[in-house]
PDB file of C-alpha atoms in Angstrom:
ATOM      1  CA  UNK Y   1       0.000   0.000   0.000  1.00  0.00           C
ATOM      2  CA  UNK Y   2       1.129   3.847  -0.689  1.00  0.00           C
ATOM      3  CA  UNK Y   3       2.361   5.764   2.020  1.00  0.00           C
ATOM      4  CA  UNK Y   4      -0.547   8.223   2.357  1.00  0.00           C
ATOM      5  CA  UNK Y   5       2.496  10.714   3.089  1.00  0.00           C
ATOM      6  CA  UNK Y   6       4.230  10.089   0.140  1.00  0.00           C
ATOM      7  CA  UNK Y   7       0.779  10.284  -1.926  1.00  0.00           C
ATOM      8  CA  UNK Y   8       0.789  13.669  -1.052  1.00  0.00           C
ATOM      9  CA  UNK Y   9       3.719  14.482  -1.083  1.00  0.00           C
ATOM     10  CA  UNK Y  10       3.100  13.700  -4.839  1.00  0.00           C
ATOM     11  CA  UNK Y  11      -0.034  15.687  -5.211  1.00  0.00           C
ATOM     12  CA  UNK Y  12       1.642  18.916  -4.052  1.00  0.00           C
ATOM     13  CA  UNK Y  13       4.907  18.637  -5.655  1.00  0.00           C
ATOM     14  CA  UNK Y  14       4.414  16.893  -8.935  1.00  0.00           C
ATOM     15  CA  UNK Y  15       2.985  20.578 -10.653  1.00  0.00           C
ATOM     16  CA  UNK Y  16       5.869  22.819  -9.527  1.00  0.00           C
ATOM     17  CA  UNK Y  17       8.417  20.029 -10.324  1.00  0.00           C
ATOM     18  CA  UNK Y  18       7.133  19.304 -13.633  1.00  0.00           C
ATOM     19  CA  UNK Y  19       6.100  23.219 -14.664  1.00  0.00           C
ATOM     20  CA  UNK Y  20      10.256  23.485 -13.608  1.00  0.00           C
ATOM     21  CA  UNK Y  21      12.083  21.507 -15.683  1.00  0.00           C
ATOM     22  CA  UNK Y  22       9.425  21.621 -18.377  1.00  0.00           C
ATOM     23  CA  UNK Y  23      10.176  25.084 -18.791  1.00  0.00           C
ATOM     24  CA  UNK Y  24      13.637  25.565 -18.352  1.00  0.00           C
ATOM     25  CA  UNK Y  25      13.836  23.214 -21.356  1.00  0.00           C
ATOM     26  CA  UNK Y  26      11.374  24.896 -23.148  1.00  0.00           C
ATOM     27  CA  UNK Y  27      13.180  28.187 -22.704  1.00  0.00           C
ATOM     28  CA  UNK Y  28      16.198  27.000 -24.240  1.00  0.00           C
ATOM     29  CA  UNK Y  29      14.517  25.654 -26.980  1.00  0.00           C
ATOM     30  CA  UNK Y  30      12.433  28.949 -27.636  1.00  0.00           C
ATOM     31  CA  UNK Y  31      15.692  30.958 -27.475  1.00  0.00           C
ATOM     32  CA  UNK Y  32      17.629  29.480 -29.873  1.00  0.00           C
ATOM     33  CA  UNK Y  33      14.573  29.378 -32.379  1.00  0.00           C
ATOM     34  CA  UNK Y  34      14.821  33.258 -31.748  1.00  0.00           C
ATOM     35  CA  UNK Y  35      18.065  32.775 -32.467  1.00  0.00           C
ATOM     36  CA  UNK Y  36      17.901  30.798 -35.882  1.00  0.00           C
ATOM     37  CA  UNK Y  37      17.770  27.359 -34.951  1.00  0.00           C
ATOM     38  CA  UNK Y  38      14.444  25.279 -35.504  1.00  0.00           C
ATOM     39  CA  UNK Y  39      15.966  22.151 -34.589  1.00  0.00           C
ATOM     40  CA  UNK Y  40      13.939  22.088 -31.179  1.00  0.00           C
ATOM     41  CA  UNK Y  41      10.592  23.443 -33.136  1.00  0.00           C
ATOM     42  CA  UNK Y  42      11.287  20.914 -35.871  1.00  0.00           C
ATOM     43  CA  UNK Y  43      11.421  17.845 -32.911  1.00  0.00           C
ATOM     44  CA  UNK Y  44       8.612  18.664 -31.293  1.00  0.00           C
ATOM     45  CA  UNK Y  45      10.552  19.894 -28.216  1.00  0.00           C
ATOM     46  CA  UNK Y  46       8.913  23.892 -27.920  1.00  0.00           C
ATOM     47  CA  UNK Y  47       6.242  22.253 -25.925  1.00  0.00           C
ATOM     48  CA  UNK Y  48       4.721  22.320 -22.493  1.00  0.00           C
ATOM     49  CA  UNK Y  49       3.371  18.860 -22.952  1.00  0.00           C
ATOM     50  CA  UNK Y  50       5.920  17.348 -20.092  1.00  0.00           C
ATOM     51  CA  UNK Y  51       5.521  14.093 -21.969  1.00  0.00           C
ATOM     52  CA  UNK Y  52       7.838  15.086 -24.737  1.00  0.00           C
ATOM     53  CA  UNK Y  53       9.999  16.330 -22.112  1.00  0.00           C
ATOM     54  CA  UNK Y  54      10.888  12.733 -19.738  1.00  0.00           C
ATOM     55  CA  UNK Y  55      13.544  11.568 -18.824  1.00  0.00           C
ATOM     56  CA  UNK Y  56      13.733   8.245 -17.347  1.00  0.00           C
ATOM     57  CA  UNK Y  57      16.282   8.885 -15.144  1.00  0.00           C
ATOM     58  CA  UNK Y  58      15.947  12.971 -14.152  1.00  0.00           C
ATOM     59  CA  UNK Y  59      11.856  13.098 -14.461  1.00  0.00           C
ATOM     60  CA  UNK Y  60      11.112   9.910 -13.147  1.00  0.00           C
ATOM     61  CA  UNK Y  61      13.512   8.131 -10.909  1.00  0.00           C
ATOM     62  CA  UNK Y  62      15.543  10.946  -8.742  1.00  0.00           C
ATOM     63  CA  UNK Y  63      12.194  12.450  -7.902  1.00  0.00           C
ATOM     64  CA  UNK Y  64      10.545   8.674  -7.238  1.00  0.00           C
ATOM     65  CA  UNK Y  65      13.899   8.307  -4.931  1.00  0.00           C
ATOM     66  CA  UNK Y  66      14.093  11.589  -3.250  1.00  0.00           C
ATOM     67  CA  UNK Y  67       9.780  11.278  -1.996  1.00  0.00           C
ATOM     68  CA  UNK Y  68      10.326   7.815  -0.800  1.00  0.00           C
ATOM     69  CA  UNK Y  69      13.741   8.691   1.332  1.00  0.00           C
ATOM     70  CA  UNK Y  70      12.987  12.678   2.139  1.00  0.00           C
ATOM     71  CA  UNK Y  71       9.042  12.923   1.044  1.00  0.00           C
ATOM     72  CA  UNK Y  72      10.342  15.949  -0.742  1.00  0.00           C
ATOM     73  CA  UNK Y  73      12.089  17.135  -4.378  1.00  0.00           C
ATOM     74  CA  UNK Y  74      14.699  19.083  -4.614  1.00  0.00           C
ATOM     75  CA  UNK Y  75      16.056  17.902  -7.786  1.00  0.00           C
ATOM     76  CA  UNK Y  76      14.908  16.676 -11.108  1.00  0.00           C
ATOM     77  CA  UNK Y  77      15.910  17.399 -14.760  1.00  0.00           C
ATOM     78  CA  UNK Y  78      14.319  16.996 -18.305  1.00  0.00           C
ATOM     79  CA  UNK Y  79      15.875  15.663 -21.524  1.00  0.00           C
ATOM     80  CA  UNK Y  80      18.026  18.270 -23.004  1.00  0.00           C
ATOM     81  CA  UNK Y  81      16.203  20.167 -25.980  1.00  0.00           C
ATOM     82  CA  UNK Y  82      18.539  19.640 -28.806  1.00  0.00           C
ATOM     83  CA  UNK Y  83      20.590  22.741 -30.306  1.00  0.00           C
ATOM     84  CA  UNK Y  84      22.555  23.078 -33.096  1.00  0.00           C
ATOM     85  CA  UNK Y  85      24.816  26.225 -32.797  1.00  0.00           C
ATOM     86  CA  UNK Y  86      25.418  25.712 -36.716  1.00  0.00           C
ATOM     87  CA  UNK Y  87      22.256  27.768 -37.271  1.00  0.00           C
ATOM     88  CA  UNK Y  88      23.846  30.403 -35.235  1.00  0.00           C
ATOM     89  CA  UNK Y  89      25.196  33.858 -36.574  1.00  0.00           C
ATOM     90  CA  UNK Y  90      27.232  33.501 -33.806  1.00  0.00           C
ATOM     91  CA  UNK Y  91      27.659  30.093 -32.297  1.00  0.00           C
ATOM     92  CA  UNK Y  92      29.426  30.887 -29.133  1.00  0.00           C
ATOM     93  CA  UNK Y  93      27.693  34.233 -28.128  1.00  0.00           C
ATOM     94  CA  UNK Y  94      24.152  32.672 -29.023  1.00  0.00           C
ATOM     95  CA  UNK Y  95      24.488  29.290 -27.552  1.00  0.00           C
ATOM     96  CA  UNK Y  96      25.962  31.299 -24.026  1.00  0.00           C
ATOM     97  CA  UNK Y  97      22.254  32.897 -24.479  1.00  0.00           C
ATOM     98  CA  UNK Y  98      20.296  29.985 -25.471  1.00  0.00           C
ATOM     99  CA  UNK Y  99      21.999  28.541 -22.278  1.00  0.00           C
ATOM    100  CA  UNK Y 100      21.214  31.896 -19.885  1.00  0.00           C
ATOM    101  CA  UNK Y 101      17.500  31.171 -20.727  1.00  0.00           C
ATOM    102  CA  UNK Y 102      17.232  28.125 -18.366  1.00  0.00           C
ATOM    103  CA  UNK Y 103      18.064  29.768 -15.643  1.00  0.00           C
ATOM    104  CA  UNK Y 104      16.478  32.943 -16.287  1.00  0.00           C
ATOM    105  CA  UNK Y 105      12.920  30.991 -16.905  1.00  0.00           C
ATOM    106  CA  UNK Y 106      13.156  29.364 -13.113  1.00  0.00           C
ATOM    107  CA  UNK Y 107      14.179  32.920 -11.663  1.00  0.00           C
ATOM    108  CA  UNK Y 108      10.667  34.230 -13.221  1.00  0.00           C
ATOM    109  CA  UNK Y 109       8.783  30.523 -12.364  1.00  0.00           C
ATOM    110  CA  UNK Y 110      10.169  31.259  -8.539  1.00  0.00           C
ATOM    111  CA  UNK Y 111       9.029  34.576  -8.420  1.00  0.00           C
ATOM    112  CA  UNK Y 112       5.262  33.665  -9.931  1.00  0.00           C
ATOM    113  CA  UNK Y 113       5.109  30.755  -7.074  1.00  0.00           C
ATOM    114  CA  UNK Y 114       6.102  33.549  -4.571  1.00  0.00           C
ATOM    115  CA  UNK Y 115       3.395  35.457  -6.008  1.00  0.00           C
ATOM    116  CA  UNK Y 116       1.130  32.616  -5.666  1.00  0.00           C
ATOM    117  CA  UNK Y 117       2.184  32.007  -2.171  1.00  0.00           C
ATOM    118  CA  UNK Y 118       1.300  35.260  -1.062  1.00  0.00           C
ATOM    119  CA  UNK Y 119      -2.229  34.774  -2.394  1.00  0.00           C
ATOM    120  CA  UNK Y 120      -2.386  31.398  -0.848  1.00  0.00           C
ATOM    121  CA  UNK Y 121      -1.583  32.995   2.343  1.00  0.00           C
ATOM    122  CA  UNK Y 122      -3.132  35.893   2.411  1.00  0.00           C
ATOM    123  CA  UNK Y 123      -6.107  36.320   0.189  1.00  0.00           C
ATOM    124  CA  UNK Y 124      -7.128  32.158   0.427  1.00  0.00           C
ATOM    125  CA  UNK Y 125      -6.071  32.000   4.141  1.00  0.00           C
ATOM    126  CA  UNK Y 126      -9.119  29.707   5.746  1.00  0.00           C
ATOM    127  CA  UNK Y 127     -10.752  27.973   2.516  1.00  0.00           C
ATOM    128  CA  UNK Y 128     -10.172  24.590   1.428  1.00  0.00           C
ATOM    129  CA  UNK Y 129      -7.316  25.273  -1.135  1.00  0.00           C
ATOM    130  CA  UNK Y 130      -5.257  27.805   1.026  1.00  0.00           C
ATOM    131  CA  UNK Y 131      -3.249  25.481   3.206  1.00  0.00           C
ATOM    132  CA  UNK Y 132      -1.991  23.079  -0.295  1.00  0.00           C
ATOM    133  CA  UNK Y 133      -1.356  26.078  -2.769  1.00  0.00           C
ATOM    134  CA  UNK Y 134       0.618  27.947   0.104  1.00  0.00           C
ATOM    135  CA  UNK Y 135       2.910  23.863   0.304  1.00  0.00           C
ATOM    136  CA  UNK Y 136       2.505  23.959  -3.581  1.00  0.00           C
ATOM    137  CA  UNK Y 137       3.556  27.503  -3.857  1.00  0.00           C
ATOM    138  CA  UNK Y 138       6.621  26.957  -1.391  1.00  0.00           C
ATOM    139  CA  UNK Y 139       7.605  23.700  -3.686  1.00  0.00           C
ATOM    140  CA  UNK Y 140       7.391  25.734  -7.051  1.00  0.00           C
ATOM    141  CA  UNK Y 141      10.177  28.438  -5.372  1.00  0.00           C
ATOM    142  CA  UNK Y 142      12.330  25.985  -3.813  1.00  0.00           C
ATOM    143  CA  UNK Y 143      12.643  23.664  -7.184  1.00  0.00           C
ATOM    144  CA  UNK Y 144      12.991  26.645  -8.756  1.00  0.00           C
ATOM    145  CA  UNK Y 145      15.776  28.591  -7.205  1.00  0.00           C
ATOM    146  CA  UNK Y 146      17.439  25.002  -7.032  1.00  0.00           C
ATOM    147  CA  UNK Y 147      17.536  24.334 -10.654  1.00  0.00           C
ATOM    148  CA  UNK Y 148      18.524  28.132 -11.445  1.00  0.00           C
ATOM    149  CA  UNK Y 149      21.925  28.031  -8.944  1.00  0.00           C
ATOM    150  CA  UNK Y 150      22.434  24.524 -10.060  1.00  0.00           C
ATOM    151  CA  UNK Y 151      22.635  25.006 -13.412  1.00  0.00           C
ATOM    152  CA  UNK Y 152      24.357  28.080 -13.165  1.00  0.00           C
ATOM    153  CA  UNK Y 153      27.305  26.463 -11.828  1.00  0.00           C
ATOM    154  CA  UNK Y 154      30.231  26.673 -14.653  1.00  0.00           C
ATOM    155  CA  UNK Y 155      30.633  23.173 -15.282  1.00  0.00           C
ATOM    156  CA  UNK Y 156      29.661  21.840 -18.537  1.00  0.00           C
ATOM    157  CA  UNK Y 157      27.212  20.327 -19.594  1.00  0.00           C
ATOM    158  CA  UNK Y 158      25.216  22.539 -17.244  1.00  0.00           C
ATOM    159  CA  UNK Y 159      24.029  25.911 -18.345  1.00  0.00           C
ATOM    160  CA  UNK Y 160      27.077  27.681 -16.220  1.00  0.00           C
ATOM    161  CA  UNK Y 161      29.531  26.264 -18.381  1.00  0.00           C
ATOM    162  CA  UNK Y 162      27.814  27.031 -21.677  1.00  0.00           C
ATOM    163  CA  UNK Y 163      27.894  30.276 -20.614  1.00  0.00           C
ATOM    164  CA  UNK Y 164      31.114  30.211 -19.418  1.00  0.00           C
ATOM    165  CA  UNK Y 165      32.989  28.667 -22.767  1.00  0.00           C
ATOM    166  CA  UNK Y 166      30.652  31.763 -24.714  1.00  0.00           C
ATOM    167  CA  UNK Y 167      32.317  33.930 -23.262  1.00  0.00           C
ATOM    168  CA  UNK Y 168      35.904  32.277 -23.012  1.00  0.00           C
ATOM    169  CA  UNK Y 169      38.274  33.043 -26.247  1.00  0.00           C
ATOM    170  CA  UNK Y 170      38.321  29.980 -28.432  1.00  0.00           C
ATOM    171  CA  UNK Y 171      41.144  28.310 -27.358  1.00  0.00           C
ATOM    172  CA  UNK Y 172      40.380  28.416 -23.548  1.00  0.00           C
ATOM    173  CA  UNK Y 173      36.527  27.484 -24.282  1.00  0.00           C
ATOM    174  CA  UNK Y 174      38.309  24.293 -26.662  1.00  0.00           C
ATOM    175  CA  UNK Y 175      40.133  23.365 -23.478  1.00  0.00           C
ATOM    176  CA  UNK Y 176      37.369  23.799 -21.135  1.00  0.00           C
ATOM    177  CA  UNK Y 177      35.341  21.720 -23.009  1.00  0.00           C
ATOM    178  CA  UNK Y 178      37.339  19.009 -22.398  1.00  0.00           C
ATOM    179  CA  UNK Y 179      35.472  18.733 -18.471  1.00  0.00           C
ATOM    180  CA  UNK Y 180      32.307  18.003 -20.275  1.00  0.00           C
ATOM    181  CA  UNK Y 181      32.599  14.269 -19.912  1.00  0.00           C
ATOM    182  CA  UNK Y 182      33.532  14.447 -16.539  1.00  0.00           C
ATOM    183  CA  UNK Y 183      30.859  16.377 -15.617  1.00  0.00           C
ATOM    184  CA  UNK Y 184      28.050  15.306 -14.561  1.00  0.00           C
ATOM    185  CA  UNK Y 185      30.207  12.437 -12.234  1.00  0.00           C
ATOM    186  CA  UNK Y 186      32.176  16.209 -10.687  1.00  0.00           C
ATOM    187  CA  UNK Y 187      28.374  17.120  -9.981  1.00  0.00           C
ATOM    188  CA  UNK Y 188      26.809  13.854  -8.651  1.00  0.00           C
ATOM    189  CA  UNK Y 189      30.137  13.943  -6.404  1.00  0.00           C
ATOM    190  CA  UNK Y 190      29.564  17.535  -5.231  1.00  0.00           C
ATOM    191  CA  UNK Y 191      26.030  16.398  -4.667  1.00  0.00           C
ATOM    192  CA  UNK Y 192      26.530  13.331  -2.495  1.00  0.00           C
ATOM    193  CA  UNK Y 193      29.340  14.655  -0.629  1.00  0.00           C
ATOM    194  CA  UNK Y 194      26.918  17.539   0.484  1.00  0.00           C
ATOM    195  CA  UNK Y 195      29.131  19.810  -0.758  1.00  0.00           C
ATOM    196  CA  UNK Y 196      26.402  21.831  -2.686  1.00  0.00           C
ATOM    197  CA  UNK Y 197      23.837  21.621   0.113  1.00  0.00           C
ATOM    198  CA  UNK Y 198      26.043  23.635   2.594  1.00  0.00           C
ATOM    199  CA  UNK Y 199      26.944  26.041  -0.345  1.00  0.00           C
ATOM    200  CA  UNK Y 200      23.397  26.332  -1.710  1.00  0.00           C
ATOM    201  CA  UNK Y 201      21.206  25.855   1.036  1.00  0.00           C
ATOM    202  CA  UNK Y 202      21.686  29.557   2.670  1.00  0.00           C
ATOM    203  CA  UNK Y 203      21.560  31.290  -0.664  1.00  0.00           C
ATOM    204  CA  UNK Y 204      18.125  29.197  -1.409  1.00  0.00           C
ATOM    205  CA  UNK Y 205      16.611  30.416   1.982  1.00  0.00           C
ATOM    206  CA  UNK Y 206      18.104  34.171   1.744  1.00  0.00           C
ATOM    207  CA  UNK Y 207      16.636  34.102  -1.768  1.00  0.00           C
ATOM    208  CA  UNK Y 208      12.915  32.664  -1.092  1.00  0.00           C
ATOM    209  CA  UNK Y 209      13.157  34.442   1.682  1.00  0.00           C
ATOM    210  CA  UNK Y 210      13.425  38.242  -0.172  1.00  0.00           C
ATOM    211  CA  UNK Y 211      11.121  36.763  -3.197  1.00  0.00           C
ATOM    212  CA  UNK Y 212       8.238  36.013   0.031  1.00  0.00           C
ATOM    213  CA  UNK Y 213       8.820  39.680   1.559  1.00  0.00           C
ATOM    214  CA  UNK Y 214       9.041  41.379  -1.878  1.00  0.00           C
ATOM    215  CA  UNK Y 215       5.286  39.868  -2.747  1.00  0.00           C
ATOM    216  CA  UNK Y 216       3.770  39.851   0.934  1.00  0.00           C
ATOM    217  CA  UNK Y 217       1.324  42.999   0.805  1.00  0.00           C
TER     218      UNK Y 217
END
């Protein structure tokens, strides 16, 4: 039988989770079509079905794993929208862009939920819907500002080091390249070793915490 925590634990979380990564990939994908390149349009991928958007492993697993162990997600990722900075006028500079956009789109997701939260709170405070859009809200800003520091780390293949080898000259950016294989095993150890929680945790809270007094009227 299903943990009736963990069923909802699902309920609230599985909107703001999904909305996240669903449209930090659609972001990218929008971008670079702005950009020049319709490879994304042409694949289906500028979409906010979150069907064409699984991955196994990033949409499905790590948030199965992290509500059974912690009955909360912090983490989750889509399947990359596919770019092709051929299509560019200028690779480098426009695929540091296309790359910004991720980011970008869960800053302006975070401060909606905030937004949200503050209506929740305030103007629902006592009906039936208050209490789980205020746990909803606080889910859609915590995913949020997680996936926008996260990926704005500069270590390709996140969005940090896209940026990051945009703005490098050529020969550096060749060289820094190089990482890419290595990291997403550099990140999973940085996660596990709880390196990034003790880094990232206090800028999360600091930041939900301004995004929560900014909206509170």
């Amino acid at each position: 039988m299903i943990d009736i925590d963990i069923l909802n634990a699902i309920t609230i979380q599985a909107v703001p989770v999904l909305l996240a990564i669903t449209v930090h990939e659609v972001a990218h994908g929008w971008v670079a079509l702005k950009l020049g390149d319709h490879t994304a349009r042409i694949q289906g991928r500028i979409s906010m079905n979150p069907i064409r958007h699984i991955d196994p492993v990033g949409t499905v697993l790590l948030p199965i794993l992290q509500l059974i162990f912690i009955q909360h997600i912090y983490f989750g990722y889509a399947k990359p929208v596919p770019v092709d900075p051929g299509n560019f006028k200028k690779p480098r500079e426009h695929m540091a862009i296309v790359a910004l956009a991720g980011p970008v789109s869960n800053l302006i997701m975070a401060v909606m939920w905030a937004l949200l939260f503050s209506l929740a709170v305030h103007g629902l405070s006592g009906t039936w819907i208050g209490y789980p859009l205020s746990l909803m809200a606080q889910t859609g800003i915590v995913i949020n500002l997680v996936l926008m520091l996260l990926n704005l780390i500069p270590l390709p293949p996140l969005d940090g080091g896209r940026v990051l080898m945009g703005v490098l000259q050529p020969a550096l950016a060749l060289k820094y390249a190089r990482i890419e294989p290595y990291g997403i095993v550099i990140l999973l150890l940085l996660i596990f070793s709880d390196v990034l929680a003790k880094v990232m945790l206090p800028i999360i809270r600091i930041l939900a915490g301004i995004l929560t007094k900014l909206v509170v009227v």
